[in-house]
Short mmCIF file of C-alpha atoms in Angstrom, two decimals:
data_model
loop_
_atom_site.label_atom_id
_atom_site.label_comp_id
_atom_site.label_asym_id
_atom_site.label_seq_id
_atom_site.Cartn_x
_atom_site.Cartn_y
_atom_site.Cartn_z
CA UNK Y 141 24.94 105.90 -68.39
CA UNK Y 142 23.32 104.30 -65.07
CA UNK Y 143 19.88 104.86 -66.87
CA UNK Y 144 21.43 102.98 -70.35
CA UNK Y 145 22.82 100.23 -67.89
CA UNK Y 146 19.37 99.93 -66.21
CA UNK Y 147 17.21 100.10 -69.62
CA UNK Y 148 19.46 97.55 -70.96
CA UNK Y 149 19.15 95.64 -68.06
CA UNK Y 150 15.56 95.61 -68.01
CA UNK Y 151 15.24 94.91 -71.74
CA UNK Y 152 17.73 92.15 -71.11
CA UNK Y 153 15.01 90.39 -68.96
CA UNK Y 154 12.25 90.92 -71.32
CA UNK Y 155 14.00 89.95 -73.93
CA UNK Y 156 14.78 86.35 -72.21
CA UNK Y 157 11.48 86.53 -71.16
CA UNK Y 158 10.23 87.10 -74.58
CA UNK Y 159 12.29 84.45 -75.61
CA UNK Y 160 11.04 81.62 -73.04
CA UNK Y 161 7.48 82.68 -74.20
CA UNK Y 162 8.56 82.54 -78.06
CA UNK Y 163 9.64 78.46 -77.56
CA UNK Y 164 13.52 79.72 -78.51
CA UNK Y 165 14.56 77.92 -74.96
CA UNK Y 166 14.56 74.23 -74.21
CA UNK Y 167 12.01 73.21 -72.46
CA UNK Y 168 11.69 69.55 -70.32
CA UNK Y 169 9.55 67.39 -72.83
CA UNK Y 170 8.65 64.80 -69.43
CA UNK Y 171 8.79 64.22 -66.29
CA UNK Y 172 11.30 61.62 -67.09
CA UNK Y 173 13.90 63.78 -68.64
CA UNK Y 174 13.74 65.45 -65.55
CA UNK Y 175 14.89 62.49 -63.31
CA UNK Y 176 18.13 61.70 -65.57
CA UNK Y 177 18.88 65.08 -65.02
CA UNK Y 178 19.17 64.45 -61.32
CA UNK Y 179 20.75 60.88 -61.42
CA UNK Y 180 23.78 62.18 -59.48
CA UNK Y 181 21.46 62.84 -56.53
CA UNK Y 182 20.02 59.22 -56.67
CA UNK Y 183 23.39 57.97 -57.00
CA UNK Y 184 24.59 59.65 -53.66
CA UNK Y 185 21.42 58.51 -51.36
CA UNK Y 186 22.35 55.17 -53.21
CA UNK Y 187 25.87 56.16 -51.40
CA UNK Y 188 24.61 56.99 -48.21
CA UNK Y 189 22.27 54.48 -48.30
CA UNK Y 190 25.63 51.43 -48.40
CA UNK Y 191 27.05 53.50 -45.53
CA UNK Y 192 24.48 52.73 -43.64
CA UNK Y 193 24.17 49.01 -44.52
CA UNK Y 194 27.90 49.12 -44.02
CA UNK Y 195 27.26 51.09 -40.03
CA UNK Y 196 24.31 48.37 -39.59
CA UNK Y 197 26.39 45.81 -40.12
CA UNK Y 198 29.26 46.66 -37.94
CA UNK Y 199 26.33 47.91 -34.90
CA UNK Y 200 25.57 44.01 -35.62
CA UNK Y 201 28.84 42.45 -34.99
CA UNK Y 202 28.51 44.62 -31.64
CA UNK Y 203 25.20 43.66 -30.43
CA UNK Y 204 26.25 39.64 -31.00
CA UNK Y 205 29.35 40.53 -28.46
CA UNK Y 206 26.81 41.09 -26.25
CA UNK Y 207 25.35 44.82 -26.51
CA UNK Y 208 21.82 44.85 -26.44
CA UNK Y 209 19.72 45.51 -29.78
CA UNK Y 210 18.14 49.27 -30.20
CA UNK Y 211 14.06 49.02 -29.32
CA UNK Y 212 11.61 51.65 -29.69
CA UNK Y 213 9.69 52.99 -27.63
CA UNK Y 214 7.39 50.34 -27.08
CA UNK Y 215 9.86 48.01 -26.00
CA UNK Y 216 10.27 45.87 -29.44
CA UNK Y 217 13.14 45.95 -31.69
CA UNK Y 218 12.99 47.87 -34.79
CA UNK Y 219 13.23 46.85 -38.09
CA UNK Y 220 16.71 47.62 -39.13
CA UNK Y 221 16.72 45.08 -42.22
CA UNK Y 222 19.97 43.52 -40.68
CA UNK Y 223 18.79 42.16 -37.20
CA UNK Y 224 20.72 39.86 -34.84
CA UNK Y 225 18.29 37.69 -32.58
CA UNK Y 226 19.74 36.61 -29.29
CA UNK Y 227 19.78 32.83 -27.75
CA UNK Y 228 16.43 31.62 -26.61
CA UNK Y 229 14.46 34.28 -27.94
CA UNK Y 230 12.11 34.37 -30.24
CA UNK Y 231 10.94 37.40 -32.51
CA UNK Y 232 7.68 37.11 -34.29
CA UNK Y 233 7.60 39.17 -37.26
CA UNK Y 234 4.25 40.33 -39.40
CA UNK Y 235 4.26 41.97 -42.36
CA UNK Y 236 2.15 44.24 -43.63
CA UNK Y 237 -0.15 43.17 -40.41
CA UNK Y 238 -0.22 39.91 -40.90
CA UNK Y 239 2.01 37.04 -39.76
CA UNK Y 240 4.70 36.17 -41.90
CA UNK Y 241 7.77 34.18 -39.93
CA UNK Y 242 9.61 33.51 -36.16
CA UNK Y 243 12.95 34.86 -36.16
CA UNK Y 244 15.67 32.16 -35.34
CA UNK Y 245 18.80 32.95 -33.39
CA UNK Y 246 21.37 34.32 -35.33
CA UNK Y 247 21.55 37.14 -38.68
CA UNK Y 248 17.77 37.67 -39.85
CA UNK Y 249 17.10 39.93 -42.26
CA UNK Y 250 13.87 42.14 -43.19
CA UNK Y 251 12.24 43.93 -45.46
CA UNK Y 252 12.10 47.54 -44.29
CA UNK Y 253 8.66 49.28 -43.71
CA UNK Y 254 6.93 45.78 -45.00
CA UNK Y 255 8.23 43.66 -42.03
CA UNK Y 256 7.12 44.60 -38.20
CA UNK Y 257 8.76 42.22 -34.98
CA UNK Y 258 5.44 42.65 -33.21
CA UNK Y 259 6.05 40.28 -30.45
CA UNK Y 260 9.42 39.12 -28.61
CA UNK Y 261 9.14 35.73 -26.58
CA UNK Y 262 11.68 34.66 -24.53
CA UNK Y 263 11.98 30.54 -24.40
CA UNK Y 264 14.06 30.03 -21.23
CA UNK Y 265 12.16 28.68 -18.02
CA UNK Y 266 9.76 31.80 -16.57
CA UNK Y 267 9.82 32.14 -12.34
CA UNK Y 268 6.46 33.71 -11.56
CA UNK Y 269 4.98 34.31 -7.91
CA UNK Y 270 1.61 33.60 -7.34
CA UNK Y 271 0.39 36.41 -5.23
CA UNK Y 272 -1.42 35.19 -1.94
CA UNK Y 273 -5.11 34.02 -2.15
CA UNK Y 274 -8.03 32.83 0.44
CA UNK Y 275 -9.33 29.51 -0.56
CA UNK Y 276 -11.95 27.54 1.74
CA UNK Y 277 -10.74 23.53 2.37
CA UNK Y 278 -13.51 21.08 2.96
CA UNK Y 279 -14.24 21.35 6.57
CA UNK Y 280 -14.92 24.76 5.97
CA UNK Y 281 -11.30 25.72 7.25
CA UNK Y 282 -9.95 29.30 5.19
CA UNK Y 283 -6.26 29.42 4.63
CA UNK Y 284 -4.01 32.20 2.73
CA UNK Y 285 -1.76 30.41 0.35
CA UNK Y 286 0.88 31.29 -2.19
CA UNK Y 287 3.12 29.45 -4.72
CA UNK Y 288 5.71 30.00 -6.79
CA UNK Y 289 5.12 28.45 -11.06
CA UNK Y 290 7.73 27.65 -13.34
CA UNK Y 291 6.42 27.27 -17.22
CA UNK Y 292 8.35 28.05 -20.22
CA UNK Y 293 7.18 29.10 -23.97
CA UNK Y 294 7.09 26.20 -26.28
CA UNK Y 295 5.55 27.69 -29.34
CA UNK Y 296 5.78 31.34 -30.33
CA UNK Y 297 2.83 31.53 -32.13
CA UNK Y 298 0.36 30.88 -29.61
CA UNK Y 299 1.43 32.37 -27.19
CA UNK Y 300 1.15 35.65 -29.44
CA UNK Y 301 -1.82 34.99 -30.89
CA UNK Y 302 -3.80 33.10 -28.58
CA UNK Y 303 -3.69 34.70 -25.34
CA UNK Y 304 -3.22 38.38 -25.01
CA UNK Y 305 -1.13 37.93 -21.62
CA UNK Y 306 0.71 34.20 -21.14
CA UNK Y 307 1.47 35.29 -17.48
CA UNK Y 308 -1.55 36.46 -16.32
CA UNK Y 309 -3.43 34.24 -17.61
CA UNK Y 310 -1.34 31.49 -16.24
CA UNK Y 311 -1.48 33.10 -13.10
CA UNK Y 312 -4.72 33.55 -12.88
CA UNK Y 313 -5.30 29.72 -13.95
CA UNK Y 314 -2.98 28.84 -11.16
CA UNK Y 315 -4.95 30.72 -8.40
CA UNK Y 316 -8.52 29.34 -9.59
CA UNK Y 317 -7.33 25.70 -9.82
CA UNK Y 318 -5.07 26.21 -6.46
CA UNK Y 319 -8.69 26.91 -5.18
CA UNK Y 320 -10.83 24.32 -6.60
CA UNK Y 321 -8.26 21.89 -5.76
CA UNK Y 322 -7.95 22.85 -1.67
CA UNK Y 323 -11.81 22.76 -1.82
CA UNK Y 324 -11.37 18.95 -1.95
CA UNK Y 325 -8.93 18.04 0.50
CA UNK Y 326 -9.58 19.17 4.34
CA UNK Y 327 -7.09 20.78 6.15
CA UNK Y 328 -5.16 17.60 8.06
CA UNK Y 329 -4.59 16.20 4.67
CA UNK Y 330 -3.28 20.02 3.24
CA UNK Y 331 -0.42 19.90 4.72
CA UNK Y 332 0.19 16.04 4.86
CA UNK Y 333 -0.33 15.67 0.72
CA UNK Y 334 1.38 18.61 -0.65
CA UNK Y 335 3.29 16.82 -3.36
CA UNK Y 336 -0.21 15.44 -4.82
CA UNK Y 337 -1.91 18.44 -4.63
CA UNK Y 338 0.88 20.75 -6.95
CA UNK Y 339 0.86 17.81 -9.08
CA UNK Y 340 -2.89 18.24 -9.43
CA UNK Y 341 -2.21 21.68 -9.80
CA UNK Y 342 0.15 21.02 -12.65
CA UNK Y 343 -1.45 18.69 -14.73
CA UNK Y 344 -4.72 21.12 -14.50
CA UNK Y 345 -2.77 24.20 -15.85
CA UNK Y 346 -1.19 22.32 -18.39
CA UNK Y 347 -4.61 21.24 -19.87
CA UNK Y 348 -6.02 24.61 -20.48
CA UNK Y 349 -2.61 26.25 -21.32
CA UNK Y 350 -1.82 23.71 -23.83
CA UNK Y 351 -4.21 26.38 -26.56
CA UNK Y 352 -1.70 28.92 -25.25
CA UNK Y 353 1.76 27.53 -26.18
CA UNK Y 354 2.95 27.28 -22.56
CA UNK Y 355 3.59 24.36 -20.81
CA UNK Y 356 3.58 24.44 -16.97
CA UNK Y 357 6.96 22.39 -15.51
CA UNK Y 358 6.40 22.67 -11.93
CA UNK Y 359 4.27 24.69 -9.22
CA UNK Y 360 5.25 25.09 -5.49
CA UNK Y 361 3.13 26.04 -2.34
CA UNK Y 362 5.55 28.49 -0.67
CA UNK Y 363 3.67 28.98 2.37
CA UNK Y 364 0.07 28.02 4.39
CA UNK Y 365 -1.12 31.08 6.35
CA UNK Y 366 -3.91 29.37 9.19
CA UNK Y 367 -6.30 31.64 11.27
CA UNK Y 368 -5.02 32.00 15.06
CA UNK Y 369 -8.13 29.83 16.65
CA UNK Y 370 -7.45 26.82 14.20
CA UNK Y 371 -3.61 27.27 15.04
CA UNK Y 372 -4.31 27.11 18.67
CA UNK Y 373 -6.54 24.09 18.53
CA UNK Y 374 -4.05 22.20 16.11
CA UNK Y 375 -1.59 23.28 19.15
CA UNK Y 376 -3.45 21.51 21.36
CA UNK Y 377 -4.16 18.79 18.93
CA UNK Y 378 -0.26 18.07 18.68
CA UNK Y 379 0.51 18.58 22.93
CA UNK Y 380 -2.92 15.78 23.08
CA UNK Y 381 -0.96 13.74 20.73
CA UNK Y 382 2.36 13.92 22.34
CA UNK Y 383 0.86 12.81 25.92
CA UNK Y 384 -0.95 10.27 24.81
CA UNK Y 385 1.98 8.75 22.69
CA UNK Y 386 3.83 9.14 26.02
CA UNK Y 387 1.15 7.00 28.26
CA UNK Y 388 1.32 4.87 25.27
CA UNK Y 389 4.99 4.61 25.31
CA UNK Y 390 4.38 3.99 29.50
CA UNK Y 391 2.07 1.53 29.31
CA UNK Y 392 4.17 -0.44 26.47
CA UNK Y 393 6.67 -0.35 28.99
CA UNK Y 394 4.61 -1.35 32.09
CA UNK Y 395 3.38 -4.27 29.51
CA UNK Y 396 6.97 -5.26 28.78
CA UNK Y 397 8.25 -5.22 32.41
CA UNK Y 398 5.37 -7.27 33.51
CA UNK Y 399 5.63 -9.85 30.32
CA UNK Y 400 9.37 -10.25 31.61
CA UNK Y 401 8.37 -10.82 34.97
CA UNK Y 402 5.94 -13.63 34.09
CA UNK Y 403 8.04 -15.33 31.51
CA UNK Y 404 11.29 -15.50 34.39
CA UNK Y 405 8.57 -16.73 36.99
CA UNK Y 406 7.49 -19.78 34.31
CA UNK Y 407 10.80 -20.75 32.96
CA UNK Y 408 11.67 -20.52 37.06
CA UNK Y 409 8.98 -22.99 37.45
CA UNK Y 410 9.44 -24.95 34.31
CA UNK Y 411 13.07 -25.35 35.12
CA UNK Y 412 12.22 -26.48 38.95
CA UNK Y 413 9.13 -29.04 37.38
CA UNK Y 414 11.75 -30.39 35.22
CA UNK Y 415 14.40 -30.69 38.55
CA UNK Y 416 11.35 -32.69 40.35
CA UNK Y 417 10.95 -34.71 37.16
CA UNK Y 418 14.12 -35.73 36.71
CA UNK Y 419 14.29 -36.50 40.75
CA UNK Y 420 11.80 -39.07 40.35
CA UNK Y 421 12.61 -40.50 37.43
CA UNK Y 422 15.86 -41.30 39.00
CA UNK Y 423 13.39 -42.23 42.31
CA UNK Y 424 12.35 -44.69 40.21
CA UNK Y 425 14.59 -45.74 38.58
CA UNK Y 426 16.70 -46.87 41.62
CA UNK Y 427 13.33 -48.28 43.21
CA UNK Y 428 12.67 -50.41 40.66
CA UNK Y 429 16.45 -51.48 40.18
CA UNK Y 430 16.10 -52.85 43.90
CA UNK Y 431 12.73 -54.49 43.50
CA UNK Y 432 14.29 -56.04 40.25
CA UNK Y 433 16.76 -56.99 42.60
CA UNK Y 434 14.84 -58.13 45.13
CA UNK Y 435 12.95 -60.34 42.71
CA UNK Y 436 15.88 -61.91 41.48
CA UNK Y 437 17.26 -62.97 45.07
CA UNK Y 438 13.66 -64.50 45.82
CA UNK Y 439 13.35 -66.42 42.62
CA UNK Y 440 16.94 -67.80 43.14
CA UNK Y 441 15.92 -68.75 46.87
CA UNK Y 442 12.95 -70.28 45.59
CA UNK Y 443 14.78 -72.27 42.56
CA UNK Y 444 17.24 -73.39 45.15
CA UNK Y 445 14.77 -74.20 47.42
CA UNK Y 446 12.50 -76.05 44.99
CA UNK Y 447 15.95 -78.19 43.93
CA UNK Y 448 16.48 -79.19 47.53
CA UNK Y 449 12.48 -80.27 47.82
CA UNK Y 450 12.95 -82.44 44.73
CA UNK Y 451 16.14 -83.94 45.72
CA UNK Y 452 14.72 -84.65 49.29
CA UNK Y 453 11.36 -86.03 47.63
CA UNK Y 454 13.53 -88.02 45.24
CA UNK Y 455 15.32 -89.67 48.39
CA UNK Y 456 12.34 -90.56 50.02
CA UNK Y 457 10.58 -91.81 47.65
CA UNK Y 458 13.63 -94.11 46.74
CA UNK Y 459 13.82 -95.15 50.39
CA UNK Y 460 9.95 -96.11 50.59
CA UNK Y 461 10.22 -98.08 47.33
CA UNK Y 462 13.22 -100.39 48.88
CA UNK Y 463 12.02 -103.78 50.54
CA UNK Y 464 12.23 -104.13 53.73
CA UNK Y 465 14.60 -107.08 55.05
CA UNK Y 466 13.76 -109.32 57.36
CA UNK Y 467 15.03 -108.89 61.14
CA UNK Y 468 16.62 -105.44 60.13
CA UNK Y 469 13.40 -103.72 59.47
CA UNK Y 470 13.65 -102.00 63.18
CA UNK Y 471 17.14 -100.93 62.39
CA UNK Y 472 16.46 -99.75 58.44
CA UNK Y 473 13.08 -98.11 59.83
CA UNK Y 474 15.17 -96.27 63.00
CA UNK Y 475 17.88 -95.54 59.84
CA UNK Y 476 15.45 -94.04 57.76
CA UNK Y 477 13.65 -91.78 60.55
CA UNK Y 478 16.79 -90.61 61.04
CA UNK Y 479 17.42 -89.92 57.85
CA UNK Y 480 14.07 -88.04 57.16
CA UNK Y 481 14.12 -85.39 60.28
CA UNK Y 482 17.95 -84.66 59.03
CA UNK Y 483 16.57 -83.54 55.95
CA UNK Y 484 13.26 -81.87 57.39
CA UNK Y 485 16.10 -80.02 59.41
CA UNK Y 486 18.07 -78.84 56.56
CA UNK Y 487 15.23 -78.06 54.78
CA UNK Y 488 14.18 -75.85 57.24
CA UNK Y 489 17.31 -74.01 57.85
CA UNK Y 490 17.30 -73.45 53.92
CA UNK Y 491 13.72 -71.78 53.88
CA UNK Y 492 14.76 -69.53 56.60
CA UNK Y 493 17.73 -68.65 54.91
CA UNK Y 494 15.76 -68.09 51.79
CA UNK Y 495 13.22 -65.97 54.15
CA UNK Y 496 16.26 -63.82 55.61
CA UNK Y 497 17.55 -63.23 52.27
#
């Protein structure tokens, strides 16, 4: 019975065999038949495929809260079709190796396995040291020097594309113009024009990085590092120039003391000149009022005098004009004699007066 079992068994198998050979079984007629048969596979990656739009979307809404995006290994987000870009960032995306667009802040999406974010630029305000350098100033003085540079991004695209590192390169710019530009000045004027000379510094850097898409906003000399000789003798420089501002100071002040001195000694001496002045002018004065005086008592002596010489004149002459009478000539001529030494008398009593007075 187990043999029967097994025979028909066996002849079971060839027969179906016999039968797939014969054409009595349907066969697929394409290749296409073949995928409608399996359309409820396609269907559920179609399925699993909206899940994970659906978990994309909802990792999405998390990131933007503030959870950073997933990056591979080389540090650059991946393409996830649904990507979130942060705030002053910048993602430059190429696809199929070649650049297509700059990602704006906000929901981007991509095409997956066409698109690549192949570079990531931040645009907020880059803090980079400038590592200390030697640089020679031009009396042959060397000084170690470092700054600090500010710059930010302000295009994406070159600053992918054209320059393989912005920092370095800006870096090194900084350091070979901080050179070139201390080669100029010597070392007094180093430390007295350090606003002019990171300005030069800027405005050089921002000339050649201009091709890179990065603008340079400020640059800063942190510190000036001198060799110990040169810090000595500029020691010695500033105790020289602190004494002699002192015997400066002491001489101005020996100047001042003496310039006092002489100006009290000449307004002592103008002020006595114009005492003495004023002492003779009111000498003077009082002279000359008594000689006025003087004058005035002699000319009215002399006008009185001169009035009594006229009137005695007068007199005489009016006596000498009379007649003489007969018989009383000896008595008129006694009279008259009389007469005339009275007056010579009073005249002469008048001209002393007039001499006393």
């Amino acid at each position: 019975m187990g043999e029967g079992t097994a025979g028909s068994t066996s002849g079971g198998v060839e027969t179906q065999e016999e039968r797939l050979r014969s054409g009595l079984l349907e066969r697929p007629l394409c290749s296409a038949s073949r995928w409608f048969r399996r359309w409820p596979l396609a269907w559920e990656m179609l399925a699993r495929a909206a899940r994970r739009t659906g978990a994309l979307l909802l990792r999405g809404s998390v990131q933007a809260s503030g959870h950073a995006t997933r990056r591979a290994s080389s540090g650059l987000p991946r393409n996830t079709v649904v990507l979130f870009v942060p705030q002053q960032e910048a993602w430059v995306v190429e696809r199929m190796g070649r650049f297509h667009r700059i990602l704006e802040p906000g929901l981007n999406i991509l095409i997956p396995v066409l698109d690549r974010i192949r570079y990531v630029q931040s645009l907020k305000e880059i803090v980079i040291n400038v590592p200390e350098q030697s640089a020679v100033t031009l009396d042959n003085v060397t000084l170690q020097i470092d700054g600090v540079l500010y710059l930010r991004i302000m295009d994406p695209y070159k600053a992918s594309y054209g320059v393989e590192d912005p920092e370095y390169a800006v870096t090194q710019l900084a350091q070979t113009t901080m050179r070139s530009e201390l080669g100029k000045l010597s070392l007094d004027k180093v430390f007295r024009e350090r606003e002019s000379l990171n300005a030069s510094i800027v405005d050089a850097i921002n000339q050649a990085a201009d091709y890179w898409g990065i603008r340079c906003l400020r640059y800063e000399i942190k510190d000036i590092h001198v060799p110990p000789r040169v810090k000595e003798s500029m020691q010695m420089q500033v105790e020289a120039e602190r004494r002699k501002r002192a015997t400066v100071l002491e001489s101005e002040g020996t100047r001042e003391s003496a310039i006092n001195v002489a100006e009290g000694k000449k307004q002592a001496q103008i002020l006595a000149s114009e005492a003495e002045k004023a002492e003779q002018i009111n000498q003077a004065a009082g002279e000359a009022s008594a000689v006025l005086a003087k004058a005035k008592a002699k000319a009215e002596a002399i006008r009185i005098l001169a009035a009594a010489l006229t009137q005695h004149a007068m007199g005489v002459y009016g006596a000498l004009t009379k007649a003489p009478v007969p018989g009383a000539q000896d008595s008129v001529s006694s009279g008259s004699s009389r007469d005339v030494q009275g007056r010579d008398a009073s005249l002469d009593e008048e001209f002393d007066r007039v001499k006393l007075s």
